[in-house]
XYZ file of C-alpha atoms in Angstrom:
642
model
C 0.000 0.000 0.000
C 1.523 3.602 -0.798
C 1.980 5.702 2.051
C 1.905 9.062 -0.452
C -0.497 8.853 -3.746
C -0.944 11.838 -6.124
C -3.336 12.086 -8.630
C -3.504 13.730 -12.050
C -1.534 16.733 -10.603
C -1.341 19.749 -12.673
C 1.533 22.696 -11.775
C 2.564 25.401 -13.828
C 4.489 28.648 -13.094
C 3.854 31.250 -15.530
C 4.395 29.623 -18.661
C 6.176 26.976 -17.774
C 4.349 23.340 -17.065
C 6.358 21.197 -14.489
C 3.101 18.878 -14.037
C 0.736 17.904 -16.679
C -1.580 15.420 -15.038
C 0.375 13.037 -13.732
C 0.482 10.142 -11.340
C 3.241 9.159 -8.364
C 2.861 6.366 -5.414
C 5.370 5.985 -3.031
C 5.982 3.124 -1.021
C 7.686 2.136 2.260
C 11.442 1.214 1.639
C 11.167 2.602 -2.385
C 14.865 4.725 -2.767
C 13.035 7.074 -5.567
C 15.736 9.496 -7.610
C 14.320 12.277 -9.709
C 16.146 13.386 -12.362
C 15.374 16.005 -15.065
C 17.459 19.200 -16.002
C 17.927 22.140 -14.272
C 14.767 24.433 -14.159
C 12.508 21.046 -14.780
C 11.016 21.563 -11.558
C 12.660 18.391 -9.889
C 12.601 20.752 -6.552
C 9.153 21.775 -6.984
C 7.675 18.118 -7.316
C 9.352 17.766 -4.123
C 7.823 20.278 -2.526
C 4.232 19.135 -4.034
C 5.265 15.497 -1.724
C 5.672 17.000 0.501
C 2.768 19.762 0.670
C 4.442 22.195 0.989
C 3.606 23.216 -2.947
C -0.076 23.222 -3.574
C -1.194 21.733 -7.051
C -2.895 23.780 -9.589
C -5.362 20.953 -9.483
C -5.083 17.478 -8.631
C -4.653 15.418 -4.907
C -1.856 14.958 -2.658
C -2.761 11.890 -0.219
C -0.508 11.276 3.311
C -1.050 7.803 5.036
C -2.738 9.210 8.478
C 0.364 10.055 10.507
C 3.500 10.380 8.011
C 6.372 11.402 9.199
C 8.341 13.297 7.099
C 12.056 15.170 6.878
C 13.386 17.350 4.179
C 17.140 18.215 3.228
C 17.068 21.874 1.760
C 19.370 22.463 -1.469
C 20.485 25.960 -0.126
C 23.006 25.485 2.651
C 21.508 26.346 6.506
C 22.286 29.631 7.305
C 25.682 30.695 9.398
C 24.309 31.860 12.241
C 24.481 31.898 16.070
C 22.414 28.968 16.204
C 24.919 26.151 18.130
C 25.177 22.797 15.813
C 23.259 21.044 18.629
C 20.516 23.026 18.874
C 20.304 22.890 14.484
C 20.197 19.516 14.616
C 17.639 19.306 17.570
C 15.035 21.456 15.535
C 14.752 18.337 13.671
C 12.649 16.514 16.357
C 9.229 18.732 16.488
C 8.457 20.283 19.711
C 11.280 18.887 21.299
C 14.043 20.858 19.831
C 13.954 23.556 21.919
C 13.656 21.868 25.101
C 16.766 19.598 24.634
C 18.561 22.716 23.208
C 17.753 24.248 26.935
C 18.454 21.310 28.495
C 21.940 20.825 26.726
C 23.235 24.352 27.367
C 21.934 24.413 30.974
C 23.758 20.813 31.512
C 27.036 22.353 32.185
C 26.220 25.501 34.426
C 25.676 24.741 38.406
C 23.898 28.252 39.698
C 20.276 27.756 41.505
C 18.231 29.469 38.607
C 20.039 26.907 36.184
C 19.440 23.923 38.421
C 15.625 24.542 39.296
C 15.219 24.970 34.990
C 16.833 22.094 34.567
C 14.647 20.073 36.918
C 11.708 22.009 34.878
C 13.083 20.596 31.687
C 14.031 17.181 32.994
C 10.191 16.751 33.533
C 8.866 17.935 30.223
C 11.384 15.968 28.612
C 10.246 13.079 30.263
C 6.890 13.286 29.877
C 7.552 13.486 25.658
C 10.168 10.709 25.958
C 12.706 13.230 24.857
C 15.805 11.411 26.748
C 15.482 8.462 23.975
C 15.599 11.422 20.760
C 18.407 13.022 22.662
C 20.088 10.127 22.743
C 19.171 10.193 18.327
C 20.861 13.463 18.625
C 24.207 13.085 20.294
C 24.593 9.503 18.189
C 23.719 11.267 15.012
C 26.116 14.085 15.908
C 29.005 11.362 16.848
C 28.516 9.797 13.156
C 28.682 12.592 11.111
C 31.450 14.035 13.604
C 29.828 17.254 14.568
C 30.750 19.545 16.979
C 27.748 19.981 19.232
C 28.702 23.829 20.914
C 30.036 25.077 17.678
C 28.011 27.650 15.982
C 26.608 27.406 12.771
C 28.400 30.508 11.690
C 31.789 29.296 12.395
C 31.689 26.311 9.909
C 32.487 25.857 6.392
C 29.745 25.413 3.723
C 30.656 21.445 3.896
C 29.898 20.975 7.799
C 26.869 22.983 7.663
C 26.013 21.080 4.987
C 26.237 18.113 7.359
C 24.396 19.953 10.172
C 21.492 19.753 7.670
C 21.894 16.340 6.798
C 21.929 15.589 10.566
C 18.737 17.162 11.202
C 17.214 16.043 8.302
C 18.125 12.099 9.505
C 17.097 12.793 13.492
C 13.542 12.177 13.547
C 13.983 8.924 11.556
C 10.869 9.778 9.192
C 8.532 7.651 7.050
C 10.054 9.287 4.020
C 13.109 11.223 3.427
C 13.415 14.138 0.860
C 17.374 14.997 -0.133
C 17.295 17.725 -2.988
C 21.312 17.365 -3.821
C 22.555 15.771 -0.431
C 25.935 15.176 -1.598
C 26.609 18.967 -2.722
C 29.307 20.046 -0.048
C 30.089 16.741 1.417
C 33.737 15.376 0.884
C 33.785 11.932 -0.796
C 33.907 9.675 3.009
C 30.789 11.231 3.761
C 29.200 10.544 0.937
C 30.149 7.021 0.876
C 28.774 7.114 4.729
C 25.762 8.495 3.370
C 25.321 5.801 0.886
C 25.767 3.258 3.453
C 22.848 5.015 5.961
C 20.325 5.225 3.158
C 20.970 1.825 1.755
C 20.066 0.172 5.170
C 17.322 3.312 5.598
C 13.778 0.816 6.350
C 12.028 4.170 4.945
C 10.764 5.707 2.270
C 14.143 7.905 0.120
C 13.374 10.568 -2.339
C 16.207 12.173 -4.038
C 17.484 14.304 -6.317
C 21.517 13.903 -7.196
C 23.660 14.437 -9.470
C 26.565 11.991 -8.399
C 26.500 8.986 -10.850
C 27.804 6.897 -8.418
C 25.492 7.603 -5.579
C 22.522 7.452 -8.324
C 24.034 4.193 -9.279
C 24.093 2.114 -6.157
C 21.246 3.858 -4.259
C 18.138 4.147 -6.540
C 15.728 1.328 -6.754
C 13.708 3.241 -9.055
C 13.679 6.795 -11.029
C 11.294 9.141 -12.119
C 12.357 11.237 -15.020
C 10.660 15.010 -15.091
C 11.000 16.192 -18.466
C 8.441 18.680 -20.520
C 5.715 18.287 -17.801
C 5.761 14.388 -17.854
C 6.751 11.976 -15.410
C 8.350 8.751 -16.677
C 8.906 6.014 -13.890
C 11.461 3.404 -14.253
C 12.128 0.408 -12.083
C 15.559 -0.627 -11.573
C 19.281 1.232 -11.599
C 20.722 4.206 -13.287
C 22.748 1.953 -16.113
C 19.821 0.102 -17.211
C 17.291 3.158 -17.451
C 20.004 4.738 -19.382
C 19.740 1.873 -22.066
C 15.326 2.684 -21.772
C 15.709 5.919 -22.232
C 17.944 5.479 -25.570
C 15.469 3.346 -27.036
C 12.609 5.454 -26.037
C 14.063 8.717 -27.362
C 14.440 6.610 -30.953
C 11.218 5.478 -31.100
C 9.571 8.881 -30.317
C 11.961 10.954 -32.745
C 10.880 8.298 -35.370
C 7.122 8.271 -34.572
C 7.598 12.060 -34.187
C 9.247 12.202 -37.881
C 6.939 9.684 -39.296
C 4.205 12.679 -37.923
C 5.899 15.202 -39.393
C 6.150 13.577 -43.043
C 2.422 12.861 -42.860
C 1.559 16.410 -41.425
C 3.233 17.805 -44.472
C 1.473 15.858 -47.348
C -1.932 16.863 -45.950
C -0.417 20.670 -46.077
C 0.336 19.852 -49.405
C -3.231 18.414 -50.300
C -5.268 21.355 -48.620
C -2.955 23.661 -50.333
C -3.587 22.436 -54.007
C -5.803 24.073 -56.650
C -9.487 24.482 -56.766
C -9.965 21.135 -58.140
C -8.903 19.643 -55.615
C -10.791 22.118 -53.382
C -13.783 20.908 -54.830
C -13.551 17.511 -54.469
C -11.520 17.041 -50.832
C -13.000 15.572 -48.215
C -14.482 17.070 -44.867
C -13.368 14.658 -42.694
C -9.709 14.645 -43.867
C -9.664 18.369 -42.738
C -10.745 17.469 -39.919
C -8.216 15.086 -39.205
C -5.457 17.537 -40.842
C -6.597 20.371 -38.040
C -6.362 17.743 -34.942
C -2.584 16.822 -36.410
C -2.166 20.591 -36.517
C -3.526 21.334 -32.973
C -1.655 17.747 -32.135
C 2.019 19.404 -33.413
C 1.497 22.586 -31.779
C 0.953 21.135 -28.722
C 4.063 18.578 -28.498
C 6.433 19.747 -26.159
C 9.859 19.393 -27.870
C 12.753 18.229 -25.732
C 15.323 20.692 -24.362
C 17.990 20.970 -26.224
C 22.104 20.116 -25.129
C 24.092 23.076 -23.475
C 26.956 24.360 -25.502
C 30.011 25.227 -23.588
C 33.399 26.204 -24.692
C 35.729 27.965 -23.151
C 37.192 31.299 -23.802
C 40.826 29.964 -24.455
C 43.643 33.233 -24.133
C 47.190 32.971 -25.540
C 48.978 30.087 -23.848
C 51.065 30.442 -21.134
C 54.741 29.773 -20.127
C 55.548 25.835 -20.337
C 55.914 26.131 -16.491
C 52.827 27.106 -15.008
C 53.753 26.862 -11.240
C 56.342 25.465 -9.045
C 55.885 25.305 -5.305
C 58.963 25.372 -3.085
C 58.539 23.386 0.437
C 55.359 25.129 1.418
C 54.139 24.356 4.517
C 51.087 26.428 6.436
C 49.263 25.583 9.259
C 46.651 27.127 11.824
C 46.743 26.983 15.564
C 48.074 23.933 15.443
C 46.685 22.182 12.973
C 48.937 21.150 9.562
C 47.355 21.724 6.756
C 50.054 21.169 4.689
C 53.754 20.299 5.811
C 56.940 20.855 3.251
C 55.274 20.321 -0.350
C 56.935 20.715 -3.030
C 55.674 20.639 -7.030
C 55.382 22.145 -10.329
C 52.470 22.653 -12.569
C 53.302 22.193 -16.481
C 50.841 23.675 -18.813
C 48.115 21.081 -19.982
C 48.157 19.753 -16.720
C 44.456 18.350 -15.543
C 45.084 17.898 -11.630
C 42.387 16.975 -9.074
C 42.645 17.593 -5.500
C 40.867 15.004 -2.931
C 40.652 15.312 0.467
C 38.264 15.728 3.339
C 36.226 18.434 4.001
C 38.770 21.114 5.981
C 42.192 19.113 4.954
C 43.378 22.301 3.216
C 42.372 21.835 -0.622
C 40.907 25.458 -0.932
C 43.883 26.884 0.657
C 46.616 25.210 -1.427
C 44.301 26.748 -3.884
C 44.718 29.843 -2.490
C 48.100 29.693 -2.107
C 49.243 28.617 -5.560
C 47.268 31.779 -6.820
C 48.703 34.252 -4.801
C 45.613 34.786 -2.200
C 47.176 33.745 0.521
C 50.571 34.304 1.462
C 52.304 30.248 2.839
C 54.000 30.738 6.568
C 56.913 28.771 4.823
C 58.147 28.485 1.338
C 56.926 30.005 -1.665
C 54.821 29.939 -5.129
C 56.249 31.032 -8.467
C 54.194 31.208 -11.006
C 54.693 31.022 -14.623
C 54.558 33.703 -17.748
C 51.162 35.174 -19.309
C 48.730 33.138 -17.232
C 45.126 34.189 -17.699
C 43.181 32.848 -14.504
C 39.597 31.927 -14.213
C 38.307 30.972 -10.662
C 35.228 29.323 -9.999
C 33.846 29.628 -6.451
C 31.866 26.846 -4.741
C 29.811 29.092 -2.928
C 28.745 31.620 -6.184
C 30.135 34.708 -4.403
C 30.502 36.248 -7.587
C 27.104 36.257 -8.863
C 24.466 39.269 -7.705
C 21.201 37.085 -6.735
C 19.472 40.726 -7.460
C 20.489 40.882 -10.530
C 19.816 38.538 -13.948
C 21.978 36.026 -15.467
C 22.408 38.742 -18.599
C 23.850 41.360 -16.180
C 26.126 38.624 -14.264
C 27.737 37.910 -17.108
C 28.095 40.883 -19.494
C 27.978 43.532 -16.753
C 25.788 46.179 -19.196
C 27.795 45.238 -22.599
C 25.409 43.981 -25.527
C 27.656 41.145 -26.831
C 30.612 39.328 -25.459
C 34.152 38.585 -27.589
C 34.063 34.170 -27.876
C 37.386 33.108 -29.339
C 37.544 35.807 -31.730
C 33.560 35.464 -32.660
C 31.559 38.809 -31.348
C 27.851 36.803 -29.715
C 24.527 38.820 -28.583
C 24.656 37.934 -24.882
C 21.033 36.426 -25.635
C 22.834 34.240 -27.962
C 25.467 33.170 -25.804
C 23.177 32.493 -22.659
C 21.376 29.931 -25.081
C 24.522 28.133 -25.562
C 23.815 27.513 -21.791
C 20.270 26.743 -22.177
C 18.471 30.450 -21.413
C 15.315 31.591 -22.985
C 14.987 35.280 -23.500
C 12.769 35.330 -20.802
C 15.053 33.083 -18.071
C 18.458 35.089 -18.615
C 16.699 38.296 -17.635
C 14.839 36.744 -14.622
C 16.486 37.395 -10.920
C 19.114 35.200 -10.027
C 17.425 34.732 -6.565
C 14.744 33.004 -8.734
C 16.124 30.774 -10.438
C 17.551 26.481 -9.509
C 20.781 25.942 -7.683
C 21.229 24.508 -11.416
C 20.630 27.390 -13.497
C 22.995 29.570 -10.902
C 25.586 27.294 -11.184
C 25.031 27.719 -15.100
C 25.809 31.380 -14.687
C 28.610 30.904 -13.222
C 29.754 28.974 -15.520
C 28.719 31.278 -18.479
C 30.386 34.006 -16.976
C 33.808 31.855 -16.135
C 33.871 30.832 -19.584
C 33.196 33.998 -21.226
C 36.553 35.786 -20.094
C 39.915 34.631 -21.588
C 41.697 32.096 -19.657
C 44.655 29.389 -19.793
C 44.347 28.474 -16.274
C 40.985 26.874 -14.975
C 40.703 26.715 -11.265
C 37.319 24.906 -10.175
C 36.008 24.558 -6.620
C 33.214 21.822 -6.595
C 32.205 22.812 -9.938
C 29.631 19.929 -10.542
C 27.469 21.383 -7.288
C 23.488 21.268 -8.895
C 24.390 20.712 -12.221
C 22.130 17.910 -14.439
C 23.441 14.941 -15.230
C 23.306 15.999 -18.946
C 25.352 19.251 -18.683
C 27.834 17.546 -16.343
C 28.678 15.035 -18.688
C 29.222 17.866 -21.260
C 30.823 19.804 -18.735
C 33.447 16.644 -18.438
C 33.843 16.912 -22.170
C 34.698 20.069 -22.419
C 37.120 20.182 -19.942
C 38.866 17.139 -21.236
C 39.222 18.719 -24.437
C 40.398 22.312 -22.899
C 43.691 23.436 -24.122
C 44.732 24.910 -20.889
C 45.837 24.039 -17.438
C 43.065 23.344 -14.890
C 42.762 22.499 -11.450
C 40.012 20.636 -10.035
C 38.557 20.581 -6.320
C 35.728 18.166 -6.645
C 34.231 15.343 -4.632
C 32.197 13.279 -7.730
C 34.399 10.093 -7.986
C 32.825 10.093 -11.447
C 33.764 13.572 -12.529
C 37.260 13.185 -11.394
C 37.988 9.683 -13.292
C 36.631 11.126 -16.335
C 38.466 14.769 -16.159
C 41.806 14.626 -14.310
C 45.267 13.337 -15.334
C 47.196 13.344 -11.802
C 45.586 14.206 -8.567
C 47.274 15.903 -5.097
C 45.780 13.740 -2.234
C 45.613 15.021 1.372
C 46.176 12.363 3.498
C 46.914 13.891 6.738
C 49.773 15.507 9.185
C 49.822 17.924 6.203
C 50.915 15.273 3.654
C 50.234 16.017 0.051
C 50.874 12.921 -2.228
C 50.476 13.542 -5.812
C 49.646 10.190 -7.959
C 48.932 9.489 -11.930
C 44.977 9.286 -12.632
C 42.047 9.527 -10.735
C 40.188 9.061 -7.912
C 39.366 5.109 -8.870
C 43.243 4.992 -9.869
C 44.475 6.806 -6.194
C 42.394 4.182 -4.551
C 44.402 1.509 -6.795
C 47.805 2.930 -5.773
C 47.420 2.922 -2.126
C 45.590 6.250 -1.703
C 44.150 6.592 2.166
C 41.625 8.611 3.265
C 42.390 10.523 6.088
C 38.940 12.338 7.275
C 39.283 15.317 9.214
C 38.588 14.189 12.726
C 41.388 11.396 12.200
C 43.654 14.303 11.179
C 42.944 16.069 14.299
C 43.745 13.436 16.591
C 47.061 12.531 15.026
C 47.990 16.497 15.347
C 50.473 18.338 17.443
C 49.437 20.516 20.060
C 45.425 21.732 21.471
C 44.032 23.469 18.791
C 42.309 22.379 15.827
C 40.426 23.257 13.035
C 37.752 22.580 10.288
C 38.393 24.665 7.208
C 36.582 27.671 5.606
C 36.237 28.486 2.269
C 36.067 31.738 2.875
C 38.756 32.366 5.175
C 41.272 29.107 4.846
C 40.045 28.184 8.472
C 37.222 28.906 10.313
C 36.345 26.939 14.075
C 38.837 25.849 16.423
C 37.731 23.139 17.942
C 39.407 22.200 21.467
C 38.746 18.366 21.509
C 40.908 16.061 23.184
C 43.916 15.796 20.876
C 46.805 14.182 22.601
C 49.918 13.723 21.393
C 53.551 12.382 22.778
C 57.225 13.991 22.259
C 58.418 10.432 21.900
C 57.139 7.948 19.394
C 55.297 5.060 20.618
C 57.263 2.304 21.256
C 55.666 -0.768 20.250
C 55.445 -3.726 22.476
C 55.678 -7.538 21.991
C 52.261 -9.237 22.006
C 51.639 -12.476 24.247
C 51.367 -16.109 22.438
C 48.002 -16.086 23.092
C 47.670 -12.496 21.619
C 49.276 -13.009 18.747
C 47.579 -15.839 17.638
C 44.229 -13.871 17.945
C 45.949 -11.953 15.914
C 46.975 -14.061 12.819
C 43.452 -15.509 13.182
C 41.712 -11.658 12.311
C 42.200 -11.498 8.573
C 40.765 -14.866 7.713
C 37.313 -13.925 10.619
C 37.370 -10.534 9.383
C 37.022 -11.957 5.427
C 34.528 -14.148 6.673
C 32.391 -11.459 8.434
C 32.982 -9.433 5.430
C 30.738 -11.888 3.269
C 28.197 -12.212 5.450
C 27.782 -8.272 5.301
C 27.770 -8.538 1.717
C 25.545 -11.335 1.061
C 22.818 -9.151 3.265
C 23.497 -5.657 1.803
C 22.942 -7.459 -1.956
C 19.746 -8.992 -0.506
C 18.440 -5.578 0.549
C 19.455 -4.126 -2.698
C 17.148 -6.024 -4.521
C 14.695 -4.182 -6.525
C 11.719 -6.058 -4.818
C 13.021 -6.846 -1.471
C 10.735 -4.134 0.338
C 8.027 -5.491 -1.201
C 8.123 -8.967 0.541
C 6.307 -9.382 3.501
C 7.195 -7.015 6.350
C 8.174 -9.840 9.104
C 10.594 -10.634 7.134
C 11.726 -7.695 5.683
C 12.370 -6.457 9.206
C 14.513 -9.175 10.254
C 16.888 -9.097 7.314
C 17.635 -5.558 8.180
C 18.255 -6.727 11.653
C 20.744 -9.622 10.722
C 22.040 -6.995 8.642
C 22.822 -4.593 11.160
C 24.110 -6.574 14.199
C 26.941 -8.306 11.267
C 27.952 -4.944 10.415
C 28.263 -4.605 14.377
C 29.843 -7.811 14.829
C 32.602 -6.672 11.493
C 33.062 -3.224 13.485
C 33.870 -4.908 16.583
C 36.768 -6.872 14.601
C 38.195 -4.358 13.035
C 38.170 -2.758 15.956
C 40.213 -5.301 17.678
C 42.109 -6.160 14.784
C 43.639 -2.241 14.640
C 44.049 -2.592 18.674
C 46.169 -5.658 18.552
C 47.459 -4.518 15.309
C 49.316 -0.864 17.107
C 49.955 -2.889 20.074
């Protein structure tokens, strides 16, 4: 039985349709990814789920009682608000109180105590101690600092934050519009892994290949007002949609060929006049009203870049740089050079120091040791994550040609009209608010307006954010075939295999590694993640830090970071020990299949349809294995540094 049902919906804005009387159930344990391009209204069908749109016409149906949780595409906003008390404002009505509760917890005056026993008591009466208890464990996951502010973090732990609140309440169904935009590539994995074992309800909108690939269990495509479902993975409705888009361009041309012999036959002589029959007009005015009403499908982005002269040979080379902040190494001694045509991809966590050797290398930010020179007749372009230079108030045509009429293309003067439609802008769309438009469409600016000055050196900082899955891929192309040097910050496994020749990996104590290939091909070499909170812990001193965007570094965090002058000497297990020891690999392998065989019976595209009982207890074998493997790594890695 679905637990949401809507029927013949119809939604327009203005002119454009995003609904045209269509149909959507959703069921318990369905992982449902929308896809469609940018401006399609992906966001808005969303909304209409989850009522917070209402329908032209048509019904939206909740099963009595539905819980539901959202994940906003915008990040949350940098505020004062703590991280605890964002995440808390996930659990309805309770928020508040456990926000109270936790700030009071530490402070010992009378007033404080007699609130607190206030608190304790209303908290108890809403069994709030059990959802606290969701909100310190969901906060310990994602590794979030529970008394930092919201306006101390970088756009990739508020990002988080959101997540985190979103996840708290454990709803019925869960709405991500672009979950993974901001997220470094171990939480995204981590995601993966929560929402494949999630017993509810996913709807999602993505557009990381690999995350669409081994999440969705079925996908709706929005395109022209229509909403085509598909059962199965992301591979397989690629090979439907191929053989649906050639059978509708043939039916559509077959059409055509007929619609334009009965032109022909009304349009002959009076003879024929005179003799033609009534009925065949009719039928000739209902192909007519039939062709003027097809909706015709969007067309492919163009984009090329605005290539300058090239530059010196040597495009950079980076003398033992080394920079840290209060204690925490973001990168220690690197040395490098940069040779024009270079494609290089940086991957690390979120706050290892990517966007600062960014900085750095440009000249933004001056290193605390070493130095940068850079090479002859560079022409930079800079792409910024977080859009700082686009004016919301103002319209994609003023963004990007800043009053002119036209624009200079590789030696080819274009209308700015024109070039806009390169990027797939009406007339109407380029001189509509930025503020009004998709995360997609923004992100489309920005890349109009990066692409329309001269430049030899690309430097992009999570480019793919929002983007369709369409203009990514020609996005990829593009930048493969660029003539230039480029630099990539990205976190889409996909979109780094595809673009990048050699990649600078941050794995930690400011080490930057640089290896041939890709991510898939850093993995192959020995690459190791090294997530920020792992990083912290194997620092020097106090102090640490998560990294902003904005500012290289944002929050220091004081956690317990320990470490020793001397190196730890290692000591000589027992017999007994040892042989536990030896005996790990082979019981961790074995674990490791059990895991396996249960995650591929989940991921079956029917298995939430079998009977509930069951259902149930697969997810609960599933979940006490994966506690059982934890437990031996766990003791494997304890033995192991003994």
């Amino acid at each position: 039985m679905p637990i949401v049902k809507i029927e013949n919906a119809q939604l327009s804005y203005g002119l454009q349709v995003i609904l045209d009387g269509q149909q959507l159930n959703l069921y318990r344990g369905q992982r449902l990814c929308i896809i469609g391009r940018n401006g399609a209204g992906k966001s808005s069908l969303m909304k209409v789920i989850a009522k917070e749109v209402e329908l032209d016409s048509g019904n939206v149906w909740h099963k009595p009682g539905l819980k539901l949780a959202r994940l906003e595409q915008d990040l949350p906003l940098a505020d004062e608000l703590t991280v605890f008390a964002a995440v808390a404002e996930g659990l309805e009505g309770l928020g508040q109180l456990l926000t109270d509760y936790h700030h009071l917890a530490s402070k010992s005056d009378e007033a404080s105590l007699t609130r607190l026993g206030q608190l304790q008591s209303e908290i108890e009466a809403r069994d709030g101690w059990r959802l606290q208890q969701q909100v310190e464990s969901i906060l310990s996951r994602l590794e979030l600092p529970a008394d930092v502010t919201m306006k101390e973090l970088s756009g990739g732990w508020r990002r988080r934050v959101s997540l985190a609140r979103a996840l708290v309440s454990e709803p019925d169904i869960l709405l991500l519009d672009e979950p993974t935009n901001h997220l470094d590539i171990e939480a995204i994995q981590w995601l993966e892994q929560q929402l494949l074992s999630y017993a509810g309800c996913v709807v999602f909108i993505t557009h990381d290949r690999a995350l669409l690939q081994n999440l969705a269990t079925h996908i709706a495509e929005l395109e022209r007002g229509q909403l085509s479902m598909w059962e199965g993975d992301y591979q397989s409705f690629l090979e439907f949609r191929e053989q649906q888009l050639a059978a509708e361009e043939k039916h559509n041309a077959l059409f055509d060929k007929k619609l334009a012999e009965e032109e022909r036959w009304i349009r002959q002589g009076i003879k024929a006049r005179r003799t033609r029959n009534e009925g065949r007009v009719r039928a000739l005015k209902a192909m007519r009203e039939e062709r003027a009403a097809r909706r015709e499908r969007q067309g492919n982005a163009q984009l090329s870049a605005n290539l300058a002269d090239k530059s010196g040979k040597l495009v950079a080379e980076i003398h033992n740089i080394s920079h840290a902040f209060e204690a925490h190494n973001l990168i220690n001694n690197f040395s490098g050079r940069i040779m024009r045509g270079d494609r290089i991809g940086l991957i690390g966590a979120n706050g290892m120091g990517k966007s600062t050797l960014l900085k750095i290398i440009l000249g933004q930010l001056q290193p605390e040791h070493g130095k940068v020179d850079l090479g002859t007749n560079l022409e930079i372009a800079y792409f910024d994550q977080l859009r700082e230079q686009l004016d919301l108030e103002k319209s994609a045509v003023d963004n990007v040609a800043g009053g002119r009429e036209s624009i200079d293309i590789n030696g080819n003067n274009k209308h700015i009209i024109s070039y806009l439609s390169d990027f797939l802008f009406t007339g109407e769309r380029a001189r509509t608010p930025l503020k009004a438009l998709s995360g997609g469409e923004r992100n489309r600016v920005l890349l109009a307006k990066l692409f329309s000055k001269p430049a030899n050196l690309l430097v992009l900082d999570e480019p793919t954010n929002d983007l369709d899955v369409e203009t990514l891929e020609l996005l990829e192309e593009m930048l493969a075939n660029f003539q230039g040097t480029m630099l990539l910050v990205s976190h889409d496994r996909a979109f780094l295999d595809n673009v990048v020749t050699s990649t600078l990996a941050f794995e930690g104590k400011g080490r930057v590694i640089e290896y041939v290939g890709g991510y898939q091909d850093w993995i192959a070499q020995g690459g190791k993640w090294c997530s920020l909170a792992e990083d912290l812990l194997q620092s020097d001193g106090k102090g640490a830090s998560i990294e902003n965007h904005d500012s290289a570094v944002a929050v220091v965090e004081n956690s317990a970071s320990v470490t020793s002058a001397e190196p730890k000497k290692s000591k000589k297990l027992s017999y007994k020990l040892q042989r536990e020891l030896d005996a790990l690999p082979g019981l961790i392998e074995e674990q490791e299949g059990k895991v396996e065989a249960l995650q591929a019976q989940t991921m079956a595209a029917d298995f939430y349809q079998g009977d509930h009982q069951e259902v149930a207890q697969v997810l609960a074998d599933l979940a006490e294995q994966e506690a059982a493997l934890e437990a031996l790594y766990q003791r494997w890695e304890e033995l192991d540094n003994s």
